[in-house]
Short mmCIF file of C-alpha atoms and ligand atoms in Angstrom, two decimals:
data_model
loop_
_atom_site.label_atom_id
_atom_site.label_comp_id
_atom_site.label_asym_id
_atom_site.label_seq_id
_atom_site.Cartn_x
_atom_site.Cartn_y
_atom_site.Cartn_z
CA UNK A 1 -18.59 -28.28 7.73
CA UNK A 2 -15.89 -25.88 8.69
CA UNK A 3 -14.74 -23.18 6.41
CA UNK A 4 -11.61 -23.83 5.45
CA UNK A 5 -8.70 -21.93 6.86
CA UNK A 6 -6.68 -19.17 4.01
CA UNK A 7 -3.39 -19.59 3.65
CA UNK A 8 -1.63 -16.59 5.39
CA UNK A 9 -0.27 -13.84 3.54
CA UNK A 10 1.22 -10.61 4.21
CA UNK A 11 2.67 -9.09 1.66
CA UNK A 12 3.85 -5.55 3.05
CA UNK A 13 6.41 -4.98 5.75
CA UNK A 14 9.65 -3.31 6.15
CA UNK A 15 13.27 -4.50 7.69
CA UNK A 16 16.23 -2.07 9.04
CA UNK A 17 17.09 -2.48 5.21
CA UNK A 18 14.32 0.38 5.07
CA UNK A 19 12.61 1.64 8.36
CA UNK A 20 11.95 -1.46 10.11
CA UNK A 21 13.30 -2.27 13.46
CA UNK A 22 14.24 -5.92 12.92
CA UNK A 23 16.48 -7.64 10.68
CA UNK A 24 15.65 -9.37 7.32
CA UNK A 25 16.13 -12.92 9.30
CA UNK A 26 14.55 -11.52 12.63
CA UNK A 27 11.39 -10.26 10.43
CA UNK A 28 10.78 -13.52 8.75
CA UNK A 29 11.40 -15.94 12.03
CA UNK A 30 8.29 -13.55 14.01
CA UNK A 31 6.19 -13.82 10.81
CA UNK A 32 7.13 -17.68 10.41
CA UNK A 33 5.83 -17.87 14.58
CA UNK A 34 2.97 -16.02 13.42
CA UNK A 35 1.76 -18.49 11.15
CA UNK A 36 2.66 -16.28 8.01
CA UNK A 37 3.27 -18.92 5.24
CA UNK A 38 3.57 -16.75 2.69
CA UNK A 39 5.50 -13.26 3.18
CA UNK A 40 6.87 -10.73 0.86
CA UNK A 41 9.83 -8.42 2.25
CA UNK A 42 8.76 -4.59 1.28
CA UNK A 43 11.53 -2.14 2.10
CA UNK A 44 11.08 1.78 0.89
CA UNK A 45 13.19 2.38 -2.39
CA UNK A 46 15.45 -0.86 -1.12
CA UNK A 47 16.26 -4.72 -2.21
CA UNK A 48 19.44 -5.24 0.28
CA UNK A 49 17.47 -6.99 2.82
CA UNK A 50 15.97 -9.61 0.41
CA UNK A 51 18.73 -12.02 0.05
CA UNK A 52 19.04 -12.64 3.86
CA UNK A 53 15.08 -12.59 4.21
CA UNK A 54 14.88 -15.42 1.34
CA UNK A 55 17.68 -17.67 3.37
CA UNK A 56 15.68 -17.08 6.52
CA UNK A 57 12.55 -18.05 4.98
CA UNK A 58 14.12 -20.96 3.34
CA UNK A 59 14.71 -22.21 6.65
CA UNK A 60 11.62 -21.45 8.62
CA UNK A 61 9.55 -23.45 5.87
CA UNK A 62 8.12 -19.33 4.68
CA UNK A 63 7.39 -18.92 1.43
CA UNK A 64 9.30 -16.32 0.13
CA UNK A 65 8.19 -13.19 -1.99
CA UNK A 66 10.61 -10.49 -3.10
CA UNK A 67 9.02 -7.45 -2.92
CA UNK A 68 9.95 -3.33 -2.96
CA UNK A 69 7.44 -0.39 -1.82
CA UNK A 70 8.58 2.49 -3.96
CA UNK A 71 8.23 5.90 -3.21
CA UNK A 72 6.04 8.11 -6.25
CA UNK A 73 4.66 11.72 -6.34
CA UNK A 74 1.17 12.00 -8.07
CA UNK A 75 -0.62 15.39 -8.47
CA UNK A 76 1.26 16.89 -5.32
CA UNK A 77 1.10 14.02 -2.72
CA UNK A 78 3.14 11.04 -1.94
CA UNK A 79 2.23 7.47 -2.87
CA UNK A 80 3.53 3.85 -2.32
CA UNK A 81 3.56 1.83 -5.05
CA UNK A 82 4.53 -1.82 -3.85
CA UNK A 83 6.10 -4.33 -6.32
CA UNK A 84 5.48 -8.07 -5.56
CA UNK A 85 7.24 -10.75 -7.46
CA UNK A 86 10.05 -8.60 -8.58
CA UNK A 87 13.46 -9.97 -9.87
CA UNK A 88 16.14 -8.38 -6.78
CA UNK A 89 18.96 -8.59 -9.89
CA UNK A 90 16.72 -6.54 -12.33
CA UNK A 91 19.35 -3.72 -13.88
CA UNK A 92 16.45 -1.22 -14.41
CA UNK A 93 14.82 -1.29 -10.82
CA UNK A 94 18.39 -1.64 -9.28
CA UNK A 95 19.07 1.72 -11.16
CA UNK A 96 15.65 3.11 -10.51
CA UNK A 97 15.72 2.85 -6.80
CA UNK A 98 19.39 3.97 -6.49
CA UNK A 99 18.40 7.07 -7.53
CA UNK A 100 15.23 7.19 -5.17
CA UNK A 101 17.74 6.75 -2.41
CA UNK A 102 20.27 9.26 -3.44
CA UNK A 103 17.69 12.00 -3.57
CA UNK A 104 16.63 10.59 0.12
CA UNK A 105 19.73 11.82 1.71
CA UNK A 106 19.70 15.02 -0.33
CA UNK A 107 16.19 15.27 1.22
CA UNK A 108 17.24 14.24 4.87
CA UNK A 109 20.07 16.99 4.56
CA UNK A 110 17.26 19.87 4.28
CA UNK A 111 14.59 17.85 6.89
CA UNK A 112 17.81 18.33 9.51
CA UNK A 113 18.20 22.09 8.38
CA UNK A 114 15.02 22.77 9.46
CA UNK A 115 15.19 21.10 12.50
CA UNK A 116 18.11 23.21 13.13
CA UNK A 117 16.56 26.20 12.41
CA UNK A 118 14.16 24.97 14.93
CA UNK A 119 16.59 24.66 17.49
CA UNK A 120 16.78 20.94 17.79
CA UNK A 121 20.73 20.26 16.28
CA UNK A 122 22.25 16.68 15.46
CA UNK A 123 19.18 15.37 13.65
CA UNK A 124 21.04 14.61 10.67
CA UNK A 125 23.67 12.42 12.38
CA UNK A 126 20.77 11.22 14.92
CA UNK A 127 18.27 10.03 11.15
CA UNK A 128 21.80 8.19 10.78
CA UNK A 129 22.30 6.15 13.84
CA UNK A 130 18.99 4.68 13.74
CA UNK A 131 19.19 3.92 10.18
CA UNK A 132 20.31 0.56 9.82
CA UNK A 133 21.19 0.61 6.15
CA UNK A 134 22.94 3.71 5.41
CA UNK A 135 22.09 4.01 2.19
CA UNK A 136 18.51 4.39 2.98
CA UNK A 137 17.36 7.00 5.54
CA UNK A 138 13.69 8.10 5.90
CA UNK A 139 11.70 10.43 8.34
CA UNK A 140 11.27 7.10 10.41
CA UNK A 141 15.23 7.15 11.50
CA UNK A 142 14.59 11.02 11.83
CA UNK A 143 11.10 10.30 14.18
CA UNK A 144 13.28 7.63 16.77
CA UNK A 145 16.24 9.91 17.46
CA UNK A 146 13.18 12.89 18.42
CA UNK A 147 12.05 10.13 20.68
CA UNK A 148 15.62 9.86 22.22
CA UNK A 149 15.83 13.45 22.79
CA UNK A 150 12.70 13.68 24.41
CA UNK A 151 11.04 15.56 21.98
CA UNK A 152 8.13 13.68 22.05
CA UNK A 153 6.89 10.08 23.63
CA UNK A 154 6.76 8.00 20.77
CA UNK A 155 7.04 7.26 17.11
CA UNK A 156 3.44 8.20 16.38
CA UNK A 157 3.71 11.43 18.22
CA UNK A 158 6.31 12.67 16.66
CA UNK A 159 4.29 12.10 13.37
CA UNK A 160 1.46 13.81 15.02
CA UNK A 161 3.63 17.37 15.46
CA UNK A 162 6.53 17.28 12.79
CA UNK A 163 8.18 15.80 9.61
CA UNK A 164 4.37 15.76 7.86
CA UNK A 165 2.89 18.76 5.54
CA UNK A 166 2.11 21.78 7.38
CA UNK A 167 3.91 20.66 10.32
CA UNK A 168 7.33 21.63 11.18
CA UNK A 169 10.51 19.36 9.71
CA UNK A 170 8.17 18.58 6.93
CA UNK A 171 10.36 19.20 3.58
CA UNK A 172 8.43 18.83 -0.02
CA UNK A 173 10.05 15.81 -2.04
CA UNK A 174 9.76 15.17 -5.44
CA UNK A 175 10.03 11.05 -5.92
CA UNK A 176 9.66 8.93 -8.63
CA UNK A 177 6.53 9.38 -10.80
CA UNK A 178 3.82 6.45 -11.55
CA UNK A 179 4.88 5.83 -14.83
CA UNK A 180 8.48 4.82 -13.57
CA UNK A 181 7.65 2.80 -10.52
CA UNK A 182 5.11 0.63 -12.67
CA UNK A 183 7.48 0.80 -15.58
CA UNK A 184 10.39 -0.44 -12.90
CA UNK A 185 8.58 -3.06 -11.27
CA UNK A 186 7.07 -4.92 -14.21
CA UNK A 187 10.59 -4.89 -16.42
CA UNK A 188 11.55 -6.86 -13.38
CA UNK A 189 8.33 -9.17 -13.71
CA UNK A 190 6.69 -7.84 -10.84
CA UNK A 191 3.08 -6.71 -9.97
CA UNK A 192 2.22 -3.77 -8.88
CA UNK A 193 0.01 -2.63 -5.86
CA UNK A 194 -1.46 0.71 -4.78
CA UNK A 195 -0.28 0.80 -0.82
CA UNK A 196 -3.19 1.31 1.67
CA UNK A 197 -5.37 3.85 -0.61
CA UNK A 198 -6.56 4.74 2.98
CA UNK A 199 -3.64 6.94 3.99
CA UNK A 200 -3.76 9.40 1.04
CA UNK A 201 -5.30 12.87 1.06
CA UNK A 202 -7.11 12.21 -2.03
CA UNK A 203 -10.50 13.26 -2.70
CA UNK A 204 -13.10 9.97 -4.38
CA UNK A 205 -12.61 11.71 -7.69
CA UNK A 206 -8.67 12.60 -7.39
CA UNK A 207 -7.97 8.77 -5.89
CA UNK A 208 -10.44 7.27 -8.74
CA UNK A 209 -8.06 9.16 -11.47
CA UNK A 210 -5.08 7.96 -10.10
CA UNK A 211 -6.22 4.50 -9.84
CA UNK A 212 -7.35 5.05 -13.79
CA UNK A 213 -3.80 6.42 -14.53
CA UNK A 214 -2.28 3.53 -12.45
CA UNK A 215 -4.14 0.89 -14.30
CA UNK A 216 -2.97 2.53 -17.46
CA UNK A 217 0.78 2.43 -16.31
CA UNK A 218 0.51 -1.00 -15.93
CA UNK A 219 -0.68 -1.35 -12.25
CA UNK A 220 -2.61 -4.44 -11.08
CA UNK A 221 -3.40 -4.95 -7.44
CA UNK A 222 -4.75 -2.62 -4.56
CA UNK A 223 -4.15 -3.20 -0.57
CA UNK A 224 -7.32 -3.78 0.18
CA UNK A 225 -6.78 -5.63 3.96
CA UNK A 226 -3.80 -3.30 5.39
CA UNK A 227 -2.40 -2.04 9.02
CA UNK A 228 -3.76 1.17 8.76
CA UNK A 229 -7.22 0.83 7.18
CA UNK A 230 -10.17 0.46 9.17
CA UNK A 231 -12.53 -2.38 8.37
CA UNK A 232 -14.89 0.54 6.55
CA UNK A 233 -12.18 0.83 4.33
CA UNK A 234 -11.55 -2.86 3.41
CA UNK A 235 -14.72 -2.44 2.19
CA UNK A 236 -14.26 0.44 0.30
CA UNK A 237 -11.11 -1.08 -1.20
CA UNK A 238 -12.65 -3.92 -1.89
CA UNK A 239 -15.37 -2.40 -4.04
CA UNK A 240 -13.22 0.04 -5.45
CA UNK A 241 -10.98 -3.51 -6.57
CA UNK A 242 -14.16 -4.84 -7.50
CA UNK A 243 -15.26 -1.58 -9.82
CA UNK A 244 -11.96 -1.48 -11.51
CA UNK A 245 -10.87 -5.29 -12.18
CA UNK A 246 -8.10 -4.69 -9.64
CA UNK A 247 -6.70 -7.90 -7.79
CA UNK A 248 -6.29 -7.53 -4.12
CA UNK A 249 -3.48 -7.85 -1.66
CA UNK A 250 -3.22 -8.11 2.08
CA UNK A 251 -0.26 -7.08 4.11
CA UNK A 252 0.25 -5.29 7.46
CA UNK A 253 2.93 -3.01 6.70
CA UNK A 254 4.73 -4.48 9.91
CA UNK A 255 7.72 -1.83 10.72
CA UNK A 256 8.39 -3.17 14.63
CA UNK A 257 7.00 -4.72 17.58
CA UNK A 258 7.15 -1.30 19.25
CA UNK A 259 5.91 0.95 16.47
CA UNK A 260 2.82 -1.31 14.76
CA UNK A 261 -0.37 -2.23 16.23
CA UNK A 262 -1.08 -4.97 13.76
CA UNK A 263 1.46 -7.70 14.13
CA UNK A 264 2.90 -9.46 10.85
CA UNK A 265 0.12 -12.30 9.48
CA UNK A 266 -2.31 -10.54 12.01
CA UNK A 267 -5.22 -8.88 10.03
CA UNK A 268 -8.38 -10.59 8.87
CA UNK A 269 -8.48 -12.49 5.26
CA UNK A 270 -9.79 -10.79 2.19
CA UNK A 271 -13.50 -10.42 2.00
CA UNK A 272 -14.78 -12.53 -0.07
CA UNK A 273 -15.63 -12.19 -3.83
CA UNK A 274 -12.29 -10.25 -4.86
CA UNK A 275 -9.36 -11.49 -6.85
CA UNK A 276 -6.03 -12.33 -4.67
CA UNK A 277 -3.20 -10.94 -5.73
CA UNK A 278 -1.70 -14.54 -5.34
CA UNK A 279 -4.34 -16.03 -7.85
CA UNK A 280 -1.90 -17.12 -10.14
CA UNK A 281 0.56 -18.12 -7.90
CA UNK A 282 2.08 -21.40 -8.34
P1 AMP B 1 9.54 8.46 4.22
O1 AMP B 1 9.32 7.40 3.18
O2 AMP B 1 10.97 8.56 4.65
O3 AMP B 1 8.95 9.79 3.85
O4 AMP B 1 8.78 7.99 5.53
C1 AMP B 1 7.54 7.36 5.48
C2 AMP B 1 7.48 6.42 6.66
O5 AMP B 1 7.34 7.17 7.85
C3 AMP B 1 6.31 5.47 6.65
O6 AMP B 1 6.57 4.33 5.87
C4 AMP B 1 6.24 5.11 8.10
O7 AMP B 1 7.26 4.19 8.41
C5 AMP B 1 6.59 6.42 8.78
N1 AMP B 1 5.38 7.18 9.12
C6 AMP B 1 4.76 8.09 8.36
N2 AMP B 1 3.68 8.59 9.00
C7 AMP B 1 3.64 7.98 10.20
C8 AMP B 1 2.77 8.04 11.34
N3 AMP B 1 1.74 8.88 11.38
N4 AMP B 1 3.05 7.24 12.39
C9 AMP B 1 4.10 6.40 12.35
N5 AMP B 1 4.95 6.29 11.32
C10 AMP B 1 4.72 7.06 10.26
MN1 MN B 2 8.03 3.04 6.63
MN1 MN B 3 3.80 3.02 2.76
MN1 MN B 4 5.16 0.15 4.02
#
């Protein structure tokens, strides 16, 4: 007998509400061709695109997720936290992520004074045209108008030479810390999910204590099946899950046809033997 075939989520990916390329509706009609039946809508710091998303997803027969990936600092480094589930009219994540956003342009303001010092003017105005919400700019916006210029070929390479630590146009951010994300998403009845564990310069010990401290907070769920792990590292994750009583989640952290390699609904299923995220899911 055949195995039968998962239902497909994907549960991370971002509209021009954050630093996607495509609209809310635009998203969810190439995940709905994909064969994504179930999607959640993951904008940074952001919940504006989610009421379009859900009418688009009402239409294209999607199941429809509300979701958020919120920015943190933890010991020194940047994390995503994603919420899944979350209510979009919730007072205290509306308030929480309002703030996030506010001290994103007061960061964007200093990222385009040092790319002036650098000699490369107008970045500030440039973050702006690409973003398509402009209450939510990121070093995304910043990275496609340095494509414009010429300043480098792509997306990627522009991440490879500037706007990340030790390179120049990085700036140091403070964000939100665990306890609020966690504390944000689940007084809006959400779950929350460690973002591809993958991407963070964290030692085995200095991730394992986070995860610890996450769990305490209130955290749930890790991205075990993600865009940018490698399949090592859904096996990592998925022992580290495993270890900790974590559920697991899958998304591909879609941001554009241009910019992502993995397509939305396009990674492999969970391994087998872990908790889905989606266990309880009606
Ligand atoms: P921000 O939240 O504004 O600091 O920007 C983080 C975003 O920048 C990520 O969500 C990605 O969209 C993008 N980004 C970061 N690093 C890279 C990279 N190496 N290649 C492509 N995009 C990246
Ligand atoms: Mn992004
Ligand atoms: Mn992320
Ligand atoms: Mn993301």
């Amino acid at each position: 007998m055949l195995a039968p075939v998962p239902t497909n989520f994907d549960l991370h990916c971002h509209s021009a509400a954050s630093d996607g390329v495509l609209t809310p509706a635009a998203l969810v009609r190439r995940a709905a061709a994909n064969g994504v039946q179930v999607l959640a809508l993951t904008d940074h710091d952001e919940l504006a695109g989610l009421a379009e998303a859900q009418a688009a997803a009402a239409e294209c027969g999607v199941r429809f997720v509300p979701g958020v990936e919120i920015s943190i600092t933890w010991g020194g480094i940047t994390i995503h936290v994603v919420g899944l589930g979350i209510d979009p009219r919730s007072d205290v994540l509306a308030r929480g992520l309002a703030h996030v956003r506010a001290s994103r342009a007061r960061r964007a303001e200093r990222i385009a004074a040092e790319f002036d010092r650098l000699g490369i003017p107008g970045t500030l105005a440039g973050a702006y045209a690409y973003a398509g919400n402009p209450n939510l700019v990121g070093r995304a916006h910043f990275a496609r108008y340095l494509v414009e210029q010429g300043v480098a070929r792509d997306v990627k390479s522009v991440f490879a030479r500037f706007l990340v630590a030790g390179k120049p146009g990085y700036v140091p951010h403070e964000w939100a810390t665990l306890a609020d994300a966690v504390g944000w998403i689940r007084a809006s009845g959400g779950r929350a999910v460690v973002a591809h564990p993958g991407r963070y310069s964290l030692g085995p010990e200095r991730l394992r204590q986070f995860f610890v401290e996450f769990i305490a907070a209130g955290g749930e769920a890790v991205e075990v099946v993600t865009g940018s792990h490698t399949r090592a590292q859904y096996g990592e994750y998925a022992r580290l899950a495993h270890e900790l009583g974590l559920a697991a989640s899958r998304g591909s952290d879609f941001h554009g046809p241009d910019e992502s390699e993995i397509d939305l609904g396009a990674l492999p299923p969970l391994p087998p033997g872990l908790k889905p995220v989606w266990h309880d899911w009606a």
